[in-house]
Amino acid sequence: MAEDDIRESRPPMRSVVRETYGPADLSGEPIFAGGFINFGYWSAADLVAPLDEAVRVRSQEDLYRQVLGTVGPLGERTILEVGCGLGMGCALALREFAPAAVTGMDIHPEQLKRARDTHAGLLGREAARLRFARGAAEDMPFADGEFGAVISVEAVQHFPDLDAFAAQTSRVLRPGGRVAVAGFFTVDDAPGRPAELAGLLETYANGLDIARPVTALTDALTAAGLVDTRAESIGRHVWPGWDLWLSRWWAPGTWPRNFLRAYEQRILDYYLVTAARREDGERPTPRR
C-alpha cells in the first residue's frame, strides 16, 4: 500500500463509507458484476428479454460513456475521476476516449489497493497516462488547474460537503475544463424528503447515502464560479433496468426495490449534472 494511502484523509472518511467499501469487495457482488459499482444506464438493453451479466456490465459501461461523452473531446485532456472505486471507469476512458491521462482518486485505501491490483498490467503499460491517488472530494491533493475534465460516477451521494467538492472541482479544473457528475438526488428540497427516503431505503437510513436535492449540487457548482451548470434527469434510463436486474434476487417490497418506488413517487431521481470553468480562467469571489 502506498504511503499516501496510509495517512488519514481530510476530512476523515465517514465510518459507514469505511465499513461498506472496506472489508469486502462490493464489486464482487452479483448485482454489480464486471468490477463496476453503479446502477447502470440501460437504454441499450431490452427490458422485456431476460437480462444476463453481459447486459448488466454493458449498462455500467454505458453510464460511464454517457458521463465521458459530456466532457469531450478528450484527446488532449487530462481526466480526474472522483470516487474511482476499482478504476474500471478509468480503464474504459483510456480504452475508448484516448485522453492525455487519467487519474482515479478515492478516499478509501482498500479500494485503491484493489484498483492497483486489478489494473497492474495497464499501470505498467500506461505508467505515464494512468495513476491512482488517495484524496477526499472536499480536499483534492492536486495542483490548481491540473485537469481538463473532472468526472464522478455514483459517488456524490456519499460526499458530506457539496460546497467543498464544488470549490475543489473549480480549483483543479483548467480554464475551459468541464465537470460531469452522475448520481441520485431528491427531486426537490421539501423538508420531509430525508425521512421519506430513510423509510424506504436502508442506505439512507444508515447514512451511507445523503438525501439532498439536485439543486444543492448545481447551486454549489455555480457558487464555485463554474458556468453553464445543468442537471438532466436520466432516471428513465436507470431505474427500470436497475429494478429489473434486482428482481433476480429481491422480491417486490424489499428495500432495494424501493429505488424504483421512490422514483415513481417523485421523491428521488437520477441526474447527470454538468458545468464548465470559464475559458478566461476567471476565478470566483469566495462565498462568505
mmCIF file of C-alpha atoms in Angstrom:
data_model
loop_
_atom_site.group_PDB
_atom_site.id
_atom_site.type_symbol
_atom_site.label_atom_id
_atom_site.label_comp_id
_atom_site.label_asym_id
_atom_site.label_seq_id
_atom_site.Cartn_x
_atom_site.Cartn_y
_atom_site.Cartn_z
ATOM 1 C CA MET A 1 0.000 0.000 0.000
ATOM 2 C CA ALA A 2 1.375 3.406 -0.987
ATOM 3 C CA GLU A 3 2.374 5.815 1.774
ATOM 4 C CA ASP A 4 -0.169 8.426 0.675
ATOM 5 C CA ASP A 5 -2.881 5.788 1.125
ATOM 6 C CA ILE A 6 -1.966 5.169 4.758
ATOM 7 C CA ARG A 7 -2.324 8.697 6.083
ATOM 8 C CA GLU A 8 -5.796 9.837 7.035
ATOM 9 C CA SER A 9 -7.759 11.843 4.501
ATOM 10 C CA ARG A 10 -9.113 15.300 5.247
ATOM 11 C CA PRO A 11 -11.950 15.379 6.137
ATOM 12 C CA PRO A 12 -11.854 11.909 7.719
ATOM 13 C CA MET A 13 -13.683 9.132 5.935
ATOM 14 C CA ARG A 14 -17.153 8.591 7.343
ATOM 15 C CA SER A 15 -17.374 5.290 9.219
ATOM 16 C CA VAL A 16 -20.294 3.979 7.157
ATOM 17 C CA VAL A 17 -18.277 4.528 3.973
ATOM 18 C CA ARG A 18 -15.235 2.845 5.527
ATOM 19 C CA GLU A 19 -17.283 -0.209 6.511
ATOM 20 C CA THR A 20 -19.234 -0.516 3.254
ATOM 21 C CA TYR A 21 -16.269 -0.329 0.894
ATOM 22 C CA GLY A 22 -13.564 -1.777 3.122
ATOM 23 C CA PRO A 23 -13.597 -5.403 4.314
ATOM 24 C CA ALA A 24 -15.423 -6.859 1.302
ATOM 25 C CA ASP A 25 -15.107 -6.081 -2.386
ATOM 26 C CA LEU A 26 -18.574 -4.742 -3.158
ATOM 27 C CA SER A 27 -17.911 -5.017 -6.891
ATOM 28 C CA GLY A 28 -17.781 -8.786 -6.451
ATOM 29 C CA GLU A 29 -21.469 -8.893 -5.561
ATOM 30 C CA PRO A 30 -23.597 -10.385 -8.381
ATOM 31 C CA ILE A 31 -25.818 -7.292 -8.541
ATOM 32 C CA PHE A 32 -22.827 -5.269 -9.777
ATOM 33 C CA ALA A 33 -20.553 -7.533 -11.885
ATOM 34 C CA GLY A 34 -17.625 -6.613 -14.059
ATOM 35 C CA GLY A 35 -15.782 -4.646 -11.370
ATOM 36 C CA PHE A 36 -18.086 -1.639 -11.543
ATOM 37 C CA ILE A 37 -20.271 -0.377 -8.704
ATOM 38 C CA ASN A 38 -23.119 1.585 -10.262
ATOM 39 C CA PHE A 39 -26.803 1.189 -11.082
ATOM 40 C CA GLY A 40 -26.265 1.304 -14.836
ATOM 41 C CA TYR A 41 -27.624 3.173 -17.855
ATOM 42 C CA TRP A 42 -29.952 0.710 -19.569
ATOM 43 C CA SER A 43 -31.043 2.457 -22.783
ATOM 44 C CA ALA A 44 -29.401 -0.228 -24.946
ATOM 45 C CA ALA A 45 -30.967 -3.125 -23.020
ATOM 46 C CA ASP A 46 -34.105 -4.998 -23.991
ATOM 47 C CA LEU A 47 -36.016 -4.844 -20.733
ATOM 48 C CA VAL A 48 -38.543 -7.384 -21.965
ATOM 49 C CA ALA A 49 -35.975 -10.128 -22.576
ATOM 50 C CA PRO A 50 -34.155 -11.842 -19.669
ATOM 51 C CA LEU A 51 -31.113 -9.898 -18.502
ATOM 52 C CA ASP A 52 -27.721 -11.584 -18.277
ATOM 53 C CA GLU A 53 -24.367 -10.494 -16.874
ATOM 54 C CA ALA A 54 -23.130 -9.179 -20.231
ATOM 55 C CA VAL A 55 -26.121 -6.823 -20.435
ATOM 56 C CA ARG A 56 -25.521 -5.766 -16.840
ATOM 57 C CA VAL A 57 -21.851 -4.953 -17.467
ATOM 58 C CA ARG A 58 -22.837 -3.053 -20.622
ATOM 59 C CA SER A 59 -25.242 -0.921 -18.574
ATOM 60 C CA GLN A 60 -22.460 0.075 -16.175
ATOM 61 C CA GLU A 61 -20.051 0.845 -19.004
ATOM 62 C CA ASP A 62 -22.759 2.876 -20.758
ATOM 63 C CA LEU A 63 -23.203 5.050 -17.675
ATOM 64 C CA TYR A 64 -19.521 5.980 -17.945
ATOM 65 C CA ARG A 65 -19.905 6.555 -21.686
ATOM 66 C CA GLN A 66 -22.739 8.994 -21.012
ATOM 67 C CA VAL A 67 -20.636 10.896 -18.473
ATOM 68 C CA LEU A 68 -17.419 10.921 -20.507
ATOM 69 C CA GLY A 69 -19.295 11.954 -23.619
ATOM 70 C CA THR A 70 -20.381 15.201 -21.949
ATOM 71 C CA VAL A 71 -16.842 16.375 -21.137
ATOM 72 C CA GLY A 72 -15.227 15.572 -24.500
ATOM 73 C CA PRO A 73 -13.493 15.689 -26.832
ATOM 74 C CA LEU A 74 -10.838 14.194 -24.584
ATOM 75 C CA GLY A 75 -7.869 13.633 -26.901
ATOM 76 C CA GLU A 76 -5.721 16.335 -25.267
ATOM 77 C CA ARG A 77 -7.377 16.485 -21.850
ATOM 78 C CA THR A 78 -6.328 15.042 -18.529
ATOM 79 C CA ILE A 79 -9.195 13.483 -16.575
ATOM 80 C CA LEU A 80 -9.785 13.172 -12.842
ATOM 81 C CA GLU A 81 -12.361 10.685 -11.582
ATOM 82 C CA VAL A 82 -13.541 11.461 -8.047
ATOM 83 C CA GLY A 83 -14.575 8.271 -6.266
ATOM 84 C CA CYS A 84 -12.995 5.888 -8.767
ATOM 85 C CA GLY A 85 -13.543 2.649 -6.837
ATOM 86 C CA LEU A 86 -11.774 -0.176 -8.648
ATOM 87 C CA GLY A 87 -10.875 2.120 -11.534
ATOM 88 C CA MET A 88 -12.948 0.354 -14.184
ATOM 89 C CA GLY A 89 -14.185 3.691 -15.483
ATOM 90 C CA CYS A 90 -10.616 4.984 -15.689
ATOM 91 C CA ALA A 91 -9.659 1.978 -17.789
ATOM 92 C CA LEU A 92 -12.701 2.468 -20.036
ATOM 93 C CA ALA A 93 -11.805 6.133 -20.512
ATOM 94 C CA LEU A 94 -8.269 5.227 -21.610
ATOM 95 C CA ARG A 95 -9.516 2.488 -23.908
ATOM 96 C CA GLU A 96 -12.354 4.311 -25.638
ATOM 97 C CA PHE A 97 -11.778 8.071 -25.280
ATOM 98 C CA ALA A 98 -7.975 8.330 -25.656
ATOM 99 C CA PRO A 99 -7.368 11.190 -23.195
ATOM 100 C CA ALA A 100 -3.899 12.501 -22.448
ATOM 101 C CA ALA A 101 -4.013 10.943 -18.971
ATOM 102 C CA VAL A 102 -6.444 9.703 -16.309
ATOM 103 C CA THR A 103 -6.199 9.963 -12.523
ATOM 104 C CA GLY A 104 -8.502 7.892 -10.355
ATOM 105 C CA MET A 105 -8.973 9.302 -6.846
ATOM 106 C CA ASP A 106 -10.732 7.563 -3.984
ATOM 107 C CA ILE A 107 -10.973 8.213 -0.249
ATOM 108 C CA HIS A 108 -10.761 4.516 0.667
ATOM 109 C CA PRO A 109 -7.266 2.962 0.728
ATOM 110 C CA GLU A 110 -8.618 -0.559 0.290
ATOM 111 C CA GLN A 111 -10.456 0.469 -2.860
ATOM 112 C CA LEU A 112 -7.237 1.991 -4.185
ATOM 113 C CA LYS A 113 -5.327 -1.196 -3.456
ATOM 114 C CA ARG A 114 -7.944 -3.168 -5.366
ATOM 115 C CA ALA A 115 -7.729 -0.692 -8.250
ATOM 116 C CA ARG A 116 -3.952 -1.000 -8.465
ATOM 117 C CA ASP A 117 -4.126 -4.798 -8.248
ATOM 118 C CA THR A 118 -6.903 -5.020 -10.836
ATOM 119 C CA HIS A 119 -5.081 -2.770 -13.301
ATOM 120 C CA ALA A 120 -1.483 -3.757 -12.570
ATOM 121 C CA GLY A 121 -0.835 -4.634 -16.199
ATOM 122 C CA LEU A 122 -2.408 -1.452 -17.519
ATOM 123 C CA LEU A 123 -0.494 0.639 -14.980
ATOM 124 C CA GLY A 124 2.705 -0.989 -16.207
ATOM 125 C CA ARG A 125 1.929 -0.333 -19.871
ATOM 126 C CA GLU A 126 0.469 3.154 -19.365
ATOM 127 C CA ALA A 127 2.558 4.479 -16.483
ATOM 128 C CA ALA A 128 2.523 7.987 -17.956
ATOM 129 C CA ARG A 129 -1.229 8.008 -18.573
ATOM 130 C CA LEU A 130 -2.827 6.268 -15.591
ATOM 131 C CA ARG A 131 -2.430 6.727 -11.837
ATOM 132 C CA PHE A 132 -4.467 6.235 -8.687
ATOM 133 C CA ALA A 133 -4.310 8.592 -5.710
ATOM 134 C CA ARG A 134 -5.960 8.920 -2.339
ATOM 135 C CA GLY A 135 -7.996 12.002 -1.620
ATOM 136 C CA ALA A 136 -11.347 13.288 -0.413
ATOM 137 C CA ALA A 137 -13.828 15.027 -2.682
ATOM 138 C CA GLU A 138 -13.583 18.010 -0.330
ATOM 139 C CA ASP A 139 -9.768 18.145 -0.237
ATOM 140 C CA MET A 140 -8.203 17.024 -3.518
ATOM 141 C CA PRO A 141 -4.402 16.559 -3.421
ATOM 142 C CA PHE A 142 -3.766 18.175 -6.811
ATOM 143 C CA ALA A 143 -2.461 21.454 -8.199
ATOM 144 C CA ASP A 144 -4.646 24.315 -9.347
ATOM 145 C CA GLY A 145 -5.739 23.839 -12.955
ATOM 146 C CA GLU A 146 -4.283 20.337 -13.212
ATOM 147 C CA PHE A 147 -7.184 18.732 -15.104
ATOM 148 C CA GLY A 148 -9.134 19.368 -18.248
ATOM 149 C CA ALA A 149 -12.102 17.310 -17.038
ATOM 150 C CA VAL A 150 -13.449 16.104 -13.696
ATOM 151 C CA ILE A 151 -15.970 13.278 -13.569
ATOM 152 C CA SER A 152 -17.708 11.418 -10.769
ATOM 153 C CA VAL A 153 -19.998 8.423 -11.238
ATOM 154 C CA GLU A 154 -22.385 7.476 -8.465
ATOM 155 C CA ALA A 155 -20.216 8.669 -5.594
ATOM 156 C CA VAL A 156 -21.685 12.121 -4.956
ATOM 157 C CA GLN A 157 -24.411 10.708 -2.685
ATOM 158 C CA HIS A 158 -21.621 9.936 -0.190
ATOM 159 C CA PHE A 159 -19.943 13.377 -0.215
ATOM 160 C CA PRO A 160 -20.705 15.184 3.062
ATOM 161 C CA ASP A 161 -19.981 18.715 1.775
ATOM 162 C CA LEU A 162 -21.082 19.580 -1.756
ATOM 163 C CA ASP A 163 -19.876 23.174 -1.447
ATOM 164 C CA ALA A 164 -16.340 21.967 -0.686
ATOM 165 C CA PHE A 165 -16.496 19.418 -3.520
ATOM 166 C CA ALA A 166 -17.582 22.120 -5.953
ATOM 167 C CA ALA A 167 -14.865 24.519 -4.774
ATOM 168 C CA GLN A 168 -12.196 21.848 -5.171
ATOM 169 C CA THR A 169 -13.506 20.900 -8.607
ATOM 170 C CA SER A 170 -13.375 24.520 -9.720
ATOM 171 C CA ARG A 171 -9.845 24.828 -8.362
ATOM 172 C CA VAL A 172 -8.372 21.772 -10.091
ATOM 173 C CA LEU A 173 -10.063 22.475 -13.438
ATOM 174 C CA ARG A 174 -8.061 24.419 -16.012
ATOM 175 C CA PRO A 175 -9.734 27.225 -17.973
ATOM 176 C CA GLY A 176 -12.306 25.730 -20.322
ATOM 177 C CA GLY A 177 -12.377 22.483 -18.342
ATOM 178 C CA ARG A 178 -15.614 20.614 -17.754
ATOM 179 C CA VAL A 179 -17.155 18.579 -14.941
ATOM 180 C CA ALA A 180 -19.796 15.844 -15.190
ATOM 181 C CA VAL A 181 -21.371 14.149 -12.165
ATOM 182 C CA ALA A 182 -23.809 11.221 -12.339
ATOM 183 C CA GLY A 183 -25.775 10.447 -9.209
ATOM 184 C CA PHE A 184 -29.139 10.337 -7.476
ATOM 185 C CA PHE A 185 -30.789 13.199 -5.603
ATOM 186 C CA THR A 186 -34.175 14.185 -4.276
ATOM 187 C CA VAL A 187 -36.317 15.957 -6.837
ATOM 188 C CA ASP A 188 -36.900 18.977 -4.585
ATOM 189 C CA ASP A 189 -35.965 20.424 -1.198
ATOM 190 C CA ALA A 190 -39.197 19.524 0.603
ATOM 191 C CA PRO A 191 -38.221 19.092 4.292
ATOM 192 C CA GLY A 192 -39.725 15.616 4.554
ATOM 193 C CA ARG A 193 -37.612 14.041 1.809
ATOM 194 C CA PRO A 194 -34.810 12.656 4.042
ATOM 195 C CA ALA A 195 -37.331 10.936 6.314
ATOM 196 C CA GLU A 196 -39.248 9.521 3.347
ATOM 197 C CA LEU A 197 -36.080 8.041 1.874
ATOM 198 C CA ALA A 198 -34.908 6.690 5.239
ATOM 199 C CA GLY A 199 -38.233 4.888 5.500
ATOM 200 C CA LEU A 200 -37.855 3.347 2.055
ATOM 201 C CA LEU A 201 -34.153 2.641 1.621
ATOM 202 C CA GLU A 202 -31.639 1.163 4.038
ATOM 203 C CA THR A 203 -28.727 3.142 2.592
ATOM 204 C CA TYR A 204 -30.460 6.384 3.570
ATOM 205 C CA ALA A 205 -31.482 5.039 6.966
ATOM 206 C CA ASN A 206 -27.893 4.070 7.863
ATOM 207 C CA GLY A 207 -26.405 7.287 6.473
ATOM 208 C CA LEU A 208 -24.406 5.795 3.594
ATOM 209 C CA ASP A 209 -26.411 7.889 1.127
ATOM 210 C CA ILE A 210 -27.205 11.519 1.962
ATOM 211 C CA ALA A 211 -30.584 12.936 0.919
ATOM 212 C CA ARG A 212 -30.216 16.274 -0.895
ATOM 213 C CA PRO A 213 -31.937 17.956 -3.839
ATOM 214 C CA VAL A 214 -30.076 18.137 -7.120
ATOM 215 C CA THR A 215 -30.135 21.923 -6.778
ATOM 216 C CA ALA A 216 -27.735 21.553 -3.830
ATOM 217 C CA LEU A 217 -25.095 20.449 -6.337
ATOM 218 C CA THR A 218 -25.967 22.817 -9.181
ATOM 219 C CA ASP A 219 -26.056 25.773 -6.783
ATOM 220 C CA ALA A 220 -22.713 24.724 -5.270
ATOM 221 C CA LEU A 221 -21.059 24.481 -8.697
ATOM 222 C CA THR A 222 -22.393 27.911 -9.677
ATOM 223 C CA ALA A 223 -21.278 29.436 -6.369
ATOM 224 C CA ALA A 224 -17.802 27.981 -7.011
ATOM 225 C CA GLY A 225 -17.588 30.046 -10.193
ATOM 226 C CA LEU A 226 -18.454 27.414 -12.770
ATOM 227 C CA VAL A 227 -20.766 28.286 -15.646
ATOM 228 C CA ASP A 228 -23.295 26.581 -17.912
ATOM 229 C CA THR A 229 -24.454 24.454 -14.982
ATOM 230 C CA ARG A 230 -27.166 21.982 -15.932
ATOM 231 C CA ALA A 231 -28.947 18.995 -14.382
ATOM 232 C CA GLU A 232 -30.530 16.467 -16.734
ATOM 233 C CA SER A 233 -32.812 13.733 -15.422
ATOM 234 C CA ILE A 234 -31.747 10.340 -16.790
ATOM 235 C CA GLY A 235 -33.852 8.295 -14.398
ATOM 236 C CA ARG A 236 -35.917 6.699 -17.157
ATOM 237 C CA HIS A 237 -32.704 5.047 -18.379
ATOM 238 C CA VAL A 238 -31.575 3.966 -14.900
ATOM 239 C CA TRP A 239 -34.366 2.937 -12.513
ATOM 240 C CA PRO A 240 -36.491 0.476 -14.583
ATOM 241 C CA GLY A 241 -33.446 -1.504 -15.742
ATOM 242 C CA TRP A 242 -31.878 -1.475 -12.283
ATOM 243 C CA ASP A 243 -35.120 -2.723 -10.738
ATOM 244 C CA LEU A 244 -35.481 -5.495 -13.316
ATOM 245 C CA TRP A 245 -31.915 -6.614 -12.611
ATOM 246 C CA LEU A 246 -32.554 -6.555 -8.844
ATOM 247 C CA SER A 247 -35.630 -8.729 -9.339
ATOM 248 C CA ARG A 248 -33.322 -11.707 -9.883
ATOM 249 C CA TRP A 249 -32.530 -11.648 -6.142
ATOM 250 C CA TRP A 250 -35.021 -9.365 -4.419
ATOM 251 C CA ALA A 251 -38.806 -9.670 -4.205
ATOM 252 C CA PRO A 252 -41.166 -6.706 -4.682
ATOM 253 C CA GLY A 253 -41.488 -4.743 -1.463
ATOM 254 C CA THR A 254 -37.958 -5.453 -0.262
ATOM 255 C CA TRP A 255 -35.899 -2.348 0.344
ATOM 256 C CA PRO A 256 -33.573 -2.477 -2.706
ATOM 257 C CA ARG A 257 -36.625 -2.472 -4.980
ATOM 258 C CA ASN A 258 -37.760 0.789 -3.379
ATOM 259 C CA PHE A 259 -35.390 2.835 -5.543
ATOM 260 C CA LEU A 260 -37.884 2.449 -8.396
ATOM 261 C CA ARG A 261 -40.745 3.149 -5.996
ATOM 262 C CA ALA A 262 -39.074 6.384 -4.823
ATOM 263 C CA TYR A 263 -38.606 7.413 -8.469
ATOM 264 C CA GLU A 264 -42.204 6.633 -9.387
ATOM 265 C CA GLN A 265 -43.432 8.593 -6.359
ATOM 266 C CA ARG A 266 -41.333 11.607 -7.465
ATOM 267 C CA ILE A 267 -39.136 11.542 -4.361
ATOM 268 C CA LEU A 268 -35.817 10.524 -5.914
ATOM 269 C CA ASP A 269 -34.327 10.745 -9.395
ATOM 270 C CA TYR A 270 -31.053 10.120 -11.177
ATOM 271 C CA TYR A 271 -29.261 13.084 -12.771
ATOM 272 C CA LEU A 272 -26.342 13.935 -14.987
ATOM 273 C CA VAL A 273 -25.022 17.294 -13.764
ATOM 274 C CA THR A 274 -22.571 19.255 -15.906
ATOM 275 C CA ALA A 275 -20.719 22.571 -15.662
ATOM 276 C CA ALA A 276 -17.612 24.284 -17.029
ATOM 277 C CA ARG A 277 -14.855 26.618 -15.947
ATOM 278 C CA ARG A 278 -14.708 29.840 -17.906
ATOM 279 C CA GLU A 279 -12.279 29.958 -20.821
ATOM 280 C CA ASP A 280 -10.683 33.134 -19.478
ATOM 281 C CA GLY A 281 -9.827 31.355 -16.233
ATOM 282 C CA GLU A 282 -11.627 33.924 -14.081
ATOM 283 C CA ARG A 283 -11.950 32.590 -10.553
ATOM 284 C CA PRO A 284 -14.959 33.292 -8.333
ATOM 285 C CA THR A 285 -15.053 35.570 -5.345
ATOM 286 C CA PRO A 286 -15.116 33.255 -2.307
ATOM 287 C CA ARG A 287 -18.536 32.744 -0.772
ATOM 288 C CA ARG A 288 -18.915 34.451 2.601
#
